[in-house]
CSV table of N, CA and C in Angstrom, one decimal:
chain,number,residue,atom,x,y,z
Q,1,MET,N,6.6,-19.3,-15.7
Q,1,MET,CA,5.3,-19.3,-15.1
Q,1,MET,C,5.5,-19.3,-13.6
Q,2,ASN,N,4.6,-18.6,-12.9
Q,2,ASN,CA,4.7,-18.5,-11.4
Q,2,ASN,C,4.2,-19.8,-10.8
Q,3,ASN,N,5.0,-20.4,-9.9
Q,3,ASN,CA,4.5,-21.6,-9.3
Q,3,ASN,C,4.1,-21.4,-7.8
Q,4,ILE,N,3.9,-20.2,-7.4
Q,4,ILE,CA,3.4,-19.9,-6.1
Q,4,ILE,C,1.9,-20.0,-6.1
Q,5,PRO,N,1.3,-20.7,-5.2
Q,5,PRO,CA,-0.2,-20.8,-5.2
Q,5,PRO,C,-0.8,-19.4,-5.0
Q,6,ALA,N,-2.0,-19.2,-5.6
Q,6,ALA,CA,-2.6,-17.9,-5.6
Q,6,ALA,C,-2.9,-17.4,-4.2
Q,7,LYS,N,-3.3,-18.3,-3.3
Q,7,LYS,CA,-3.6,-17.8,-1.9
Q,7,LYS,C,-2.4,-17.3,-1.2
Q,8,ARG,N,-1.3,-18.0,-1.3
Q,8,ARG,CA,-0.1,-17.6,-0.6
Q,8,ARG,C,0.5,-16.3,-1.2
Q,9,ALA,N,0.4,-16.2,-2.5
Q,9,ALA,CA,0.9,-15.0,-3.2
Q,9,ALA,C,0.1,-13.8,-2.8
Q,10,SER,N,-1.2,-14.0,-2.7
Q,10,SER,CA,-2.1,-13.0,-2.3
Q,10,SER,C,-1.9,-12.5,-0.9
Q,11,SER,N,-1.8,-13.5,0.0
Q,11,SER,CA,-1.6,-13.1,1.4
Q,11,SER,C,-0.2,-12.5,1.7
Q,12,THR,N,0.8,-13.1,1.2
Q,12,THR,CA,2.2,-12.6,1.5
Q,12,THR,C,2.6,-11.4,0.7
Q,13,HIS,N,2.1,-11.3,-0.6
Q,13,HIS,CA,2.5,-10.2,-1.4
Q,13,HIS,C,1.6,-9.1,-1.5
Q,14,VAL,N,0.3,-9.2,-1.0
Q,14,VAL,CA,-0.6,-8.2,-1.1
Q,14,VAL,C,-1.1,-7.8,0.3
Q,15,TRP,N,-1.7,-8.8,1.0
Q,15,TRP,CA,-2.4,-8.5,2.3
Q,15,TRP,C,-1.4,-8.2,3.4
Q,16,ILE,N,-0.3,-8.9,3.5
Q,16,ILE,CA,0.6,-8.6,4.6
Q,16,ILE,C,1.2,-7.2,4.4
Q,17,PRO,N,1.6,-6.8,3.2
Q,17,PRO,CA,2.0,-5.4,3.1
Q,17,PRO,C,1.0,-4.3,3.4
Q,18,ILE,N,-0.3,-4.6,3.1
Q,18,ILE,CA,-1.4,-3.7,3.4
Q,18,ILE,C,-1.5,-3.6,4.9
Q,19,GLY,N,-1.6,-4.7,5.6
Q,19,GLY,CA,-1.8,-4.7,7.0
Q,19,GLY,C,-0.6,-4.0,7.7
Q,20,ALA,N,0.6,-4.3,7.4
Q,20,ALA,CA,1.8,-3.7,8.0
Q,20,ALA,C,1.9,-2.3,7.6
Q,21,GLY,N,1.5,-2.0,6.3
Q,21,GLY,CA,1.6,-0.6,5.9
Q,21,GLY,C,0.6,0.3,6.6
Q,22,LEU,N,-0.6,-0.1,6.8
Q,22,LEU,CA,-1.5,0.7,7.6
Q,22,LEU,C,-1.0,0.9,9.0
Q,23,PHE,N,-0.4,-0.1,9.6
Q,23,PHE,CA,0.1,0.1,10.9
Q,23,PHE,C,1.3,1.1,10.9
Q,24,LEU,N,2.2,1.0,9.9
Q,24,LEU,CA,3.3,1.9,9.8
Q,24,LEU,C,2.8,3.4,9.6
Q,25,VAL,N,1.7,3.6,8.9
Q,25,VAL,CA,1.1,4.9,8.7
Q,25,VAL,C,0.6,5.4,10.1
Q,26,ALA,N,0.0,4.5,10.8
Q,26,ALA,CA,-0.6,4.9,12.1
Q,26,ALA,C,0.6,5.3,13.1
Q,27,LEU,N,1.7,4.5,13.0
Q,27,LEU,CA,2.8,4.8,13.9
Q,27,LEU,C,3.4,6.2,13.5
Q,28,ALA,N,3.6,6.5,12.2
Q,28,ALA,CA,4.2,7.7,11.7
Q,28,ALA,C,3.3,8.9,12.1
Q,29,VAL,N,2.0,8.8,11.9
Q,29,VAL,CA,1.1,10.0,12.2
Q,29,VAL,C,1.1,10.2,13.7
Q,30,SER,N,1.0,9.1,14.5
Q,30,SER,CA,1.1,9.2,16.0
Q,30,SER,C,2.4,9.9,16.5
Q,31,ALA,N,3.5,9.4,15.9
Q,31,ALA,CA,4.7,10.0,16.3
Q,31,ALA,C,4.8,11.5,15.9
Q,32,ALA,N,4.3,11.9,14.8
Q,32,ALA,CA,4.3,13.3,14.4
Q,32,ALA,C,3.4,14.1,15.4
Q,33,ALA,N,2.3,13.5,15.8
Q,33,ALA,CA,1.3,14.2,16.7
Q,33,ALA,C,1.8,14.3,18.1
Q,34,VAL,N,2.5,13.3,18.6
Q,34,VAL,CA,2.9,13.2,20.0
Q,34,VAL,C,4.4,12.9,20.0
Q,35,PRO,N,5.3,13.9,20.1
Q,35,PRO,CA,6.7,13.8,20.1
Q,35,PRO,C,7.3,12.8,21.1
Q,36,GLN,N,6.6,12.6,22.2
Q,36,GLN,CA,7.1,11.7,23.2
Q,36,GLN,C,7.1,10.2,22.7
Q,37,LEU,N,6.3,9.9,21.7
Q,37,LEU,CA,6.2,8.6,21.2
Q,37,LEU,C,7.2,8.3,20.1
Q,38,ARG,N,7.9,9.2,19.6
Q,38,ARG,CA,8.8,9.0,18.4
Q,38,ARG,C,9.8,7.9,18.5
Q,39,LEU,N,10.5,7.8,19.6
Q,39,LEU,CA,11.5,6.7,19.7
Q,39,LEU,C,10.8,5.4,19.8
Q,40,LEU,N,9.8,5.3,20.6
Q,40,LEU,CA,9.1,4.0,20.7
Q,40,LEU,C,8.5,3.6,19.4
Q,41,HIS,N,7.9,4.5,18.7
Q,41,HIS,CA,7.3,4.2,17.4
Q,41,HIS,C,8.3,3.9,16.3
Q,42,LEU,N,9.5,4.5,16.4
Q,42,LEU,CA,10.5,4.2,15.5
Q,42,LEU,C,11.0,2.7,15.7
Q,43,LEU,N,11.3,2.4,16.9
Q,43,LEU,CA,11.7,1.1,17.3
Q,43,LEU,C,10.6,0.0,16.9
Q,44,GLN,N,9.4,0.4,17.1
Q,44,GLN,CA,8.3,-0.5,16.8
Q,44,GLN,C,8.2,-0.7,15.3
Q,45,ALA,N,8.4,0.3,14.5
Q,45,ALA,CA,8.4,0.2,13.1
Q,45,ALA,C,9.3,-0.8,12.5
Q,46,PHE,N,10.4,-1.0,13.2
Q,46,PHE,CA,11.4,-2.0,12.7
Q,46,PHE,C,10.7,-3.4,12.7
Q,47,ILE,N,9.8,-3.7,13.6
Q,47,ILE,CA,9.1,-5.0,13.6
Q,47,ILE,C,8.4,-5.2,12.2
Q,48,TYR,N,7.7,-4.2,11.8
Q,48,TYR,CA,6.8,-4.3,10.6
Q,48,TYR,C,7.6,-4.3,9.3
Q,49,VAL,N,8.7,-3.6,9.4
Q,49,VAL,CA,9.6,-3.6,8.2
Q,49,VAL,C,10.2,-5.0,8.0
Q,50,ALA,N,10.6,-5.6,9.2
Q,50,ALA,CA,11.2,-6.9,9.1
Q,50,ALA,C,10.1,-7.9,8.7
Q,51,ILE,N,8.9,-7.8,9.1
Q,51,ILE,CA,7.9,-8.7,8.7
Q,51,ILE,C,7.6,-8.5,7.2
Q,52,LEU,N,7.6,-7.3,6.7
Q,52,LEU,CA,7.4,-7.1,5.3
Q,52,LEU,C,8.5,-7.8,4.5
Q,53,ILE,N,9.7,-7.6,4.8
Q,53,ILE,CA,10.8,-8.1,4.1
Q,53,ILE,C,10.8,-9.7,4.1
Q,54,LEU,N,10.7,-10.2,5.4
Q,54,LEU,CA,10.8,-11.6,5.5
Q,54,LEU,C,9.6,-12.4,5.1
Q,55,ALA,N,8.4,-11.8,5.2
Q,55,ALA,CA,7.2,-12.5,4.8
Q,55,ALA,C,7.2,-12.6,3.2
Q,56,ARG,N,7.7,-11.6,2.6
Q,56,ARG,CA,7.8,-11.7,1.1
Q,56,ARG,C,8.7,-12.9,0.7
Q,57,ARG,N,9.6,-13.3,1.5
Q,57,ARG,CA,10.4,-14.5,1.2
Q,57,ARG,C,9.8,-15.8,1.8
Q,58,ASN,N,8.5,-15.7,2.2
Q,58,ASN,CA,7.8,-16.8,2.8
Q,58,ASN,C,8.5,-17.4,4.0
Q,59,ASN,N,9.0,-16.5,4.9
Q,59,ASN,CA,9.7,-16.9,6.1
Q,59,ASN,C,8.6,-17.1,7.2
Q,60,VAL,N,8.6,-18.3,7.7
Q,60,VAL,CA,7.6,-18.7,8.7
Q,60,VAL,C,7.8,-17.9,10.0
Q,61,PHE,N,9.0,-17.6,10.4
Q,61,PHE,CA,9.3,-16.8,11.6
Q,61,PHE,C,8.6,-15.5,11.5
Q,62,ALA,N,8.6,-14.8,10.3
Q,62,ALA,CA,7.9,-13.6,10.1
Q,62,ALA,C,6.4,-13.7,10.2
Q,63,LEU,N,5.9,-14.8,9.7
Q,63,LEU,CA,4.4,-15.0,9.9
Q,63,LEU,C,4.0,-15.1,11.3
Q,64,GLY,N,4.9,-15.8,12.1
Q,64,GLY,CA,4.6,-15.9,13.6
Q,64,GLY,C,4.7,-14.6,14.2
Q,65,ALA,N,5.7,-13.8,13.8
Q,65,ALA,CA,5.9,-12.5,14.4
Q,65,ALA,C,4.8,-11.6,14.1
Q,66,GLY,N,4.4,-11.6,12.8
Q,66,GLY,CA,3.3,-10.7,12.4
Q,66,GLY,C,2.0,-11.0,13.1
Q,67,PHE,N,1.7,-12.3,13.1
Q,67,PHE,CA,0.4,-12.7,13.8
Q,67,PHE,C,0.5,-12.4,15.3
Q,68,THR,N,1.6,-12.7,15.9
Q,68,THR,CA,1.7,-12.5,17.4
Q,68,THR,C,1.6,-11.0,17.8
Q,69,ILE,N,2.4,-10.2,17.1
Q,69,ILE,CA,2.4,-8.8,17.5
Q,69,ILE,C,1.1,-8.2,17.2
Q,70,ALA,N,0.4,-8.6,16.2
Q,70,ALA,CA,-0.9,-8.0,15.9
Q,70,ALA,C,-1.9,-8.4,16.9
Q,71,VAL,N,-1.9,-9.7,17.3
Q,71,VAL,CA,-2.9,-10.1,18.3
Q,71,VAL,C,-2.6,-9.5,19.7
Q,72,ALA,N,-1.3,-9.5,20.0
Q,72,ALA,CA,-0.9,-8.9,21.3
Q,72,ALA,C,-1.3,-7.4,21.4
Q,73,TRP,N,-0.9,-6.6,20.4
Q,73,TRP,CA,-1.1,-5.2,20.4
Q,73,TRP,C,-2.6,-4.9,20.4
Q,74,ASN,N,-3.4,-5.6,19.5
Q,74,ASN,CA,-4.8,-5.4,19.5
Q,74,ASN,C,-5.5,-5.7,20.9
Q,75,CYS,N,-5.1,-6.8,21.5
Q,75,CYS,CA,-5.6,-7.2,22.8
Q,75,CYS,C,-5.3,-6.1,23.8
Q,76,LEU,N,-4.0,-5.6,23.8
Q,76,LEU,CA,-3.6,-4.6,24.8
Q,76,LEU,C,-4.5,-3.3,24.6
Q,77,GLU,N,-4.7,-2.9,23.4
Q,77,GLU,CA,-5.5,-1.7,23.1
Q,77,GLU,C,-7.0,-1.9,23.3
Q,78,PHE,N,-7.5,-3.1,22.9
Q,78,PHE,CA,-8.9,-3.3,23.0
Q,78,PHE,C,-9.4,-3.5,24.4
Q,79,PHE,N,-8.6,-4.3,25.2
Q,79,PHE,CA,-9.0,-4.7,26.6
Q,79,PHE,C,-8.4,-3.8,27.6
Q,80,GLY,N,-7.3,-3.0,27.3
Q,80,GLY,CA,-6.6,-2.2,28.2
Q,80,GLY,C,-7.3,-0.8,28.2
Q,81,PRO,N,-6.6,0.2,27.7
Q,81,PRO,CA,-7.2,1.6,27.7
Q,81,PRO,C,-8.3,1.8,26.7
Q,82,GLN,N,-8.7,0.8,25.9
Q,82,GLN,CA,-9.8,0.8,25.0
Q,82,GLN,C,-9.6,2.0,24.0
Q,83,LEU,N,-8.4,2.2,23.5
Q,83,LEU,CA,-8.2,3.2,22.5
Q,83,LEU,C,-8.7,2.9,21.1
Q,84,ILE,N,-8.9,1.7,20.8
Q,84,ILE,CA,-9.5,1.3,19.5
Q,84,ILE,C,-10.9,1.8,19.5
Q,85,GLN,N,-11.6,1.6,20.6
Q,85,GLN,CA,-13.0,2.1,20.6
Q,85,GLN,C,-13.1,3.6,20.6
Q,86,ALA,N,-12.2,4.2,21.4
Q,86,ALA,CA,-12.1,5.7,21.4
Q,86,ALA,C,-11.8,6.3,20.0
Q,87,GLY,N,-10.9,5.6,19.3
Q,87,GLY,CA,-10.6,6.0,18.0
Q,87,GLY,C,-11.8,5.9,17.0
Q,88,ALA,N,-12.6,4.9,17.2
Q,88,ALA,CA,-13.8,4.7,16.4
Q,88,ALA,C,-14.8,5.9,16.7
Q,89,VAL,N,-14.9,6.2,17.9
Q,89,VAL,CA,-15.8,7.4,18.3
Q,89,VAL,C,-15.3,8.7,17.7
Q,90,LEU,N,-14.0,8.9,17.8
Q,90,LEU,CA,-13.4,10.1,17.2
Q,90,LEU,C,-13.5,10.2,15.7
Q,91,LEU,N,-13.4,9.0,15.1
Q,91,LEU,CA,-13.6,9.0,13.6
Q,91,LEU,C,-15.0,9.3,13.2
Q,92,TRP,N,-16.0,8.7,14.0
Q,92,TRP,CA,-17.4,9.0,13.8
Q,92,TRP,C,-17.7,10.5,14.0
Q,93,THR,N,-17.1,11.1,15.0
Q,93,THR,CA,-17.2,12.5,15.3
Q,93,THR,C,-16.7,13.3,14.1
Q,94,PHE,N,-15.5,13.0,13.6
Q,94,PHE,CA,-14.9,13.6,12.5
Q,94,PHE,C,-15.8,13.6,11.3
Q,95,LEU,N,-16.3,12.4,11.0
Q,95,LEU,CA,-17.2,12.3,9.8
Q,95,LEU,C,-18.5,13.1,9.9
Q,96,HIS,N,-18.9,13.4,11.1
Q,96,HIS,CA,-20.1,14.2,11.3
Q,96,HIS,C,-19.9,15.7,11.4
Q,97,THR,N,-18.7,16.1,12.0
Q,97,THR,CA,-18.5,17.5,12.3
Q,97,THR,C,-17.4,18.0,11.5
Q,98,GLY,N,-16.5,17.2,10.9
Q,98,GLY,CA,-15.3,17.7,10.2
Q,98,GLY,C,-14.2,18.1,11.1
Q,99,GLN,N,-14.3,18.0,12.4
Q,99,GLN,CA,-13.3,18.4,13.3
Q,99,GLN,C,-12.4,17.2,13.7
Q,100,VAL,N,-11.1,17.4,13.6
Q,100,VAL,CA,-10.2,16.4,14.0
Q,100,VAL,C,-9.7,16.7,15.4
Q,101,ARG,N,-10.0,15.8,16.3
Q,101,ARG,CA,-9.5,15.9,17.7
Q,101,ARG,C,-8.7,14.6,18.0
Q,102,HIS,N,-7.6,14.7,18.6
Q,102,HIS,CA,-6.8,13.6,19.0
Q,102,HIS,C,-6.5,12.6,17.9
Q,103,VAL,N,-5.8,13.1,16.9
Q,103,VAL,CA,-5.5,12.3,15.7
Q,103,VAL,C,-4.7,11.0,16.1
Q,104,GLU,N,-3.9,11.1,17.2
Q,104,GLU,CA,-3.2,9.9,17.6
Q,104,GLU,C,-4.1,8.8,18.1
Q,105,THR,N,-5.2,9.2,18.7
Q,105,THR,CA,-6.2,8.1,19.1
Q,105,THR,C,-6.9,7.6,17.9
Q,106,MET,N,-7.2,8.4,16.9
Q,106,MET,CA,-7.8,7.9,15.6
Q,106,MET,C,-6.8,6.9,15.0
Q,107,MET,N,-5.5,7.1,15.1
Q,107,MET,CA,-4.5,6.2,14.5
Q,107,MET,C,-4.5,4.9,15.2
Q,108,VAL,N,-4.9,4.8,16.4
Q,108,VAL,CA,-5.0,3.5,17.1
Q,108,VAL,C,-6.0,2.6,16.4
Q,109,LEU,N,-7.1,3.2,16.0
Q,109,LEU,CA,-8.1,2.5,15.2
Q,109,LEU,C,-7.5,2.0,13.9
Q,110,LEU,N,-6.8,2.9,13.2
Q,110,LEU,CA,-6.2,2.5,11.9
Q,110,LEU,C,-5.2,1.4,12.1
Q,111,GLY,N,-4.4,1.5,13.2
Q,111,GLY,CA,-3.5,0.4,13.5
Q,111,GLY,C,-4.2,-0.9,13.8
Q,112,GLY,N,-5.3,-0.8,14.5
Q,112,GLY,CA,-6.1,-2.0,14.8
Q,112,GLY,C,-6.6,-2.7,13.6
Q,113,ILE,N,-7.1,-1.9,12.6
Q,113,ILE,CA,-7.6,-2.4,11.4
Q,113,ILE,C,-6.4,-3.1,10.6
Q,114,GLY,N,-5.3,-2.4,10.6
Q,114,GLY,CA,-4.1,-3.0,9.9
Q,114,GLY,C,-3.7,-4.3,10.5
Q,115,HIS,N,-3.8,-4.4,11.8
Q,115,HIS,CA,-3.5,-5.6,12.5
Q,115,HIS,C,-4.5,-6.7,12.2
Q,116,LEU,N,-5.7,-6.4,12.1
Q,116,LEU,CA,-6.7,-7.4,11.8
Q,116,LEU,C,-6.4,-8.0,10.4
Q,117,ILE,N,-6.0,-7.2,9.5
Q,117,ILE,CA,-5.6,-7.7,8.1
Q,117,ILE,C,-4.4,-8.5,8.3
Q,118,LEU,N,-3.4,-8.1,9.1
Q,118,LEU,CA,-2.1,-8.8,9.2
Q,118,LEU,C,-2.4,-10.2,9.9
Q,119,ILE,N,-3.3,-10.3,10.8
Q,119,ILE,CA,-3.6,-11.5,11.5
Q,119,ILE,C,-4.1,-12.6,10.5
Q,120,PHE,N,-5.1,-12.2,9.7
Q,120,PHE,CA,-5.6,-13.1,8.7
Q,120,PHE,C,-4.7,-13.4,7.6
Q,121,ALA,N,-3.9,-12.5,7.2
Q,121,ALA,CA,-2.9,-12.7,6.1
Q,121,ALA,C,-1.8,-13.6,6.5
Q,122,CYS,N,-1.3,-13.5,7.8
Q,122,CYS,CA,-0.3,-14.3,8.3
Q,122,CYS,C,-0.8,-15.8,8.4
Q,123,LEU,N,-2.0,-15.9,8.9
Q,123,LEU,CA,-2.6,-17.2,9.1
Q,123,LEU,C,-2.8,-17.9,7.7
Q,124,THR,N,-3.3,-17.2,6.8
Q,124,THR,CA,-3.5,-17.7,5.5
Q,124,THR,C,-2.2,-18.2,4.8
Q,125,ALA,N,-1.2,-17.3,5.0
Q,125,ALA,CA,0.1,-17.7,4.4
Q,125,ALA,C,0.7,-18.9,5.1
Q,126,LEU,N,0.5,-19.0,6.5
Q,126,LEU,CA,1.0,-20.1,7.2
Q,126,LEU,C,0.3,-21.4,6.8
Q,127,PHE,N,-1.0,-21.4,6.6
Q,127,PHE,CA,-1.7,-22.6,6.3
Q,127,PHE,C,-1.4,-23.1,4.8
Q,128,ASN,N,-0.9,-22.2,4.0
Q,128,ASN,CA,-0.5,-22.5,2.7
Q,128,ASN,C,1.0,-22.9,2.5
Q,129,GLN,N,1.7,-22.9,3.7
Q,129,GLN,CA,3.1,-23.3,3.7
Q,129,GLN,C,3.1,-24.9,3.5
Q,130,LYS,N,4.1,-25.4,2.8
Q,130,LYS,CA,4.2,-26.8,2.5
Q,130,LYS,C,5.3,-27.5,3.4
Q,131,THR,N,5.8,-26.8,4.4
Q,131,THR,CA,7.0,-27.2,5.1
Q,131,THR,C,6.7,-28.2,6.2
Q,132,GLY,N,5.5,-28.6,6.4
Q,132,GLY,CA,5.3,-29.7,7.4
Q,132,GLY,C,5.2,-29.2,8.8
Q,133,THR,N,5.5,-30.1,9.8
Q,133,THR,CA,5.3,-29.8,11.2
Q,133,THR,C,6.3,-28.8,11.8
Q,134,ARG,N,7.5,-28.6,11.2
Q,134,ARG,CA,8.4,-27.7,11.7
Q,134,ARG,C,8.0,-26.3,11.5
Q,135,LYS,N,7.0,-26.0,10.7
Q,135,LYS,CA,6.5,-24.6,10.5
Q,135,LYS,C,5.9,-24.1,11.7
Q,136,TRP,N,5.2,-25.0,12.5
Q,136,TRP,CA,4.6,-24.5,13.8
Q,136,TRP,C,5.6,-24.1,14.8
Q,137,TRP,N,6.7,-24.8,14.9
Q,137,TRP,CA,7.8,-24.4,15.8
Q,137,TRP,C,8.4,-23.0,15.4
Q,138,LYS,N,8.6,-22.9,14.1
Q,138,LYS,CA,9.1,-21.6,13.6
Q,138,LYS,C,8.1,-20.5,13.8
Q,139,PHE,N,6.9,-20.7,13.6
Q,139,PHE,CA,5.8,-19.7,13.8
Q,139,PHE,C,5.8,-19.3,15.3
Q,140,LEU,N,5.9,-20.3,16.2
Q,140,LEU,CA,5.9,-20.0,17.6
Q,140,LEU,C,7.2,-19.3,18.0
Q,141,VAL,N,8.3,-19.6,17.5
Q,141,VAL,CA,9.6,-18.9,17.8
Q,141,VAL,C,9.5,-17.5,17.3
Q,142,GLY,N,9.0,-17.3,16.1
Q,142,GLY,CA,8.8,-15.9,15.6
Q,142,GLY,C,8.0,-15.1,16.6
Q,143,GLY,N,6.9,-15.7,17.1
Q,143,GLY,CA,6.0,-15.0,18.0
Q,143,GLY,C,6.7,-14.6,19.3
Q,144,VAL,N,7.4,-15.6,19.9
Q,144,VAL,CA,8.2,-15.3,21.1
Q,144,VAL,C,9.2,-14.3,20.9
Q,145,LEU,N,9.9,-14.3,19.9
Q,145,LEU,CA,11.0,-13.3,19.6
Q,145,LEU,C,10.4,-11.9,19.5
Q,146,VAL,N,9.3,-11.8,18.8
Q,146,VAL,CA,8.7,-10.4,18.6
Q,146,VAL,C,8.2,-9.9,19.9
Q,147,LEU,N,7.6,-10.8,20.7
Q,147,LEU,CA,7.1,-10.3,22.0
Q,147,LEU,C,8.2,-9.9,22.9
Q,148,GLY,N,9.4,-10.6,22.9
Q,148,GLY,CA,10.5,-10.2,23.7
Q,148,GLY,C,11.1,-8.9,23.2
Q,149,TYR,N,11.2,-8.7,21.9
Q,149,TYR,CA,11.6,-7.4,21.4
Q,149,TYR,C,10.6,-6.2,21.8
Q,150,PHE,N,9.4,-6.5,21.7
Q,150,PHE,CA,8.4,-5.5,22.0
Q,150,PHE,C,8.4,-5.1,23.5
Q,151,ALA,N,8.5,-6.1,24.3
Q,151,ALA,CA,8.7,-5.8,25.8
Q,151,ALA,C,9.9,-5.0,26.1
Q,152,LEU,N,11.0,-5.3,25.4
Q,152,LEU,CA,12.3,-4.6,25.6
Q,152,LEU,C,12.1,-3.1,25.1
Q,153,ILE,N,11.6,-2.9,24.0
Q,153,ILE,CA,11.5,-1.5,23.5
Q,153,ILE,C,10.5,-0.7,24.3
Q,154,VAL,N,9.4,-1.3,24.8
Q,154,VAL,CA,8.5,-0.6,25.7
Q,154,VAL,C,9.2,-0.3,27.0
Q,155,ALA,N,9.9,-1.2,27.5
Q,155,ALA,CA,10.7,-0.9,28.8
Q,155,ALA,C,11.7,0.2,28.6
Q,156,ILE,N,12.3,0.3,27.4
Q,156,ILE,CA,13.4,1.3,27.2
Q,156,ILE,C,12.8,2.6,26.7
Q,157,ALA,N,11.9,2.6,25.8
Q,157,ALA,CA,11.5,3.8,25.1
Q,157,ALA,C,10.1,4.3,25.5
Q,158,ARG,N,9.4,3.7,26.4
Q,158,ARG,CA,8.0,4.2,26.8
Q,158,ARG,C,8.1,5.6,27.4
Q,159,PRO,N,7.2,6.4,27.0
Q,159,PRO,CA,7.2,7.8,27.6
Q,159,PRO,C,6.9,7.7,29.1
Q,160,ARG,N,7.6,8.4,29.8
Q,160,ARG,CA,7.5,8.4,31.3
Q,160,ARG,C,6.5,9.5,31.8
């Protein structure tokens, strides 16, 4: 009999893969559409693959990384160049006209949706962890590590 609580199993085994998977699809389509983004998106994809593998093992570092990268990326896109909003407009235009323009911008919207799912799934999994107060330190360290890696890959592989 499975002794994992239903909420934790649902968030770590269903919702985290859905959120990360949506973002991986967005990265792949964007990389196919804009060749200058390929290296950056490949390196960024490693984050989500690691989150998928480690979260499945109920690793709190992965939950912190998943939550933090999702919040940081969504904030950068929502409050910076506002590509999430532009992607929503392009999706609406596509639904009305059938014409696809700037598929890479539409993928920012898909990535933002994937991140929203990832945020809530990681928090749900964290709150269902039974490991006590040390889980918060691990969650925080996972977040710091992923932000450091993200800053490094942006500095190295960002299109010029």
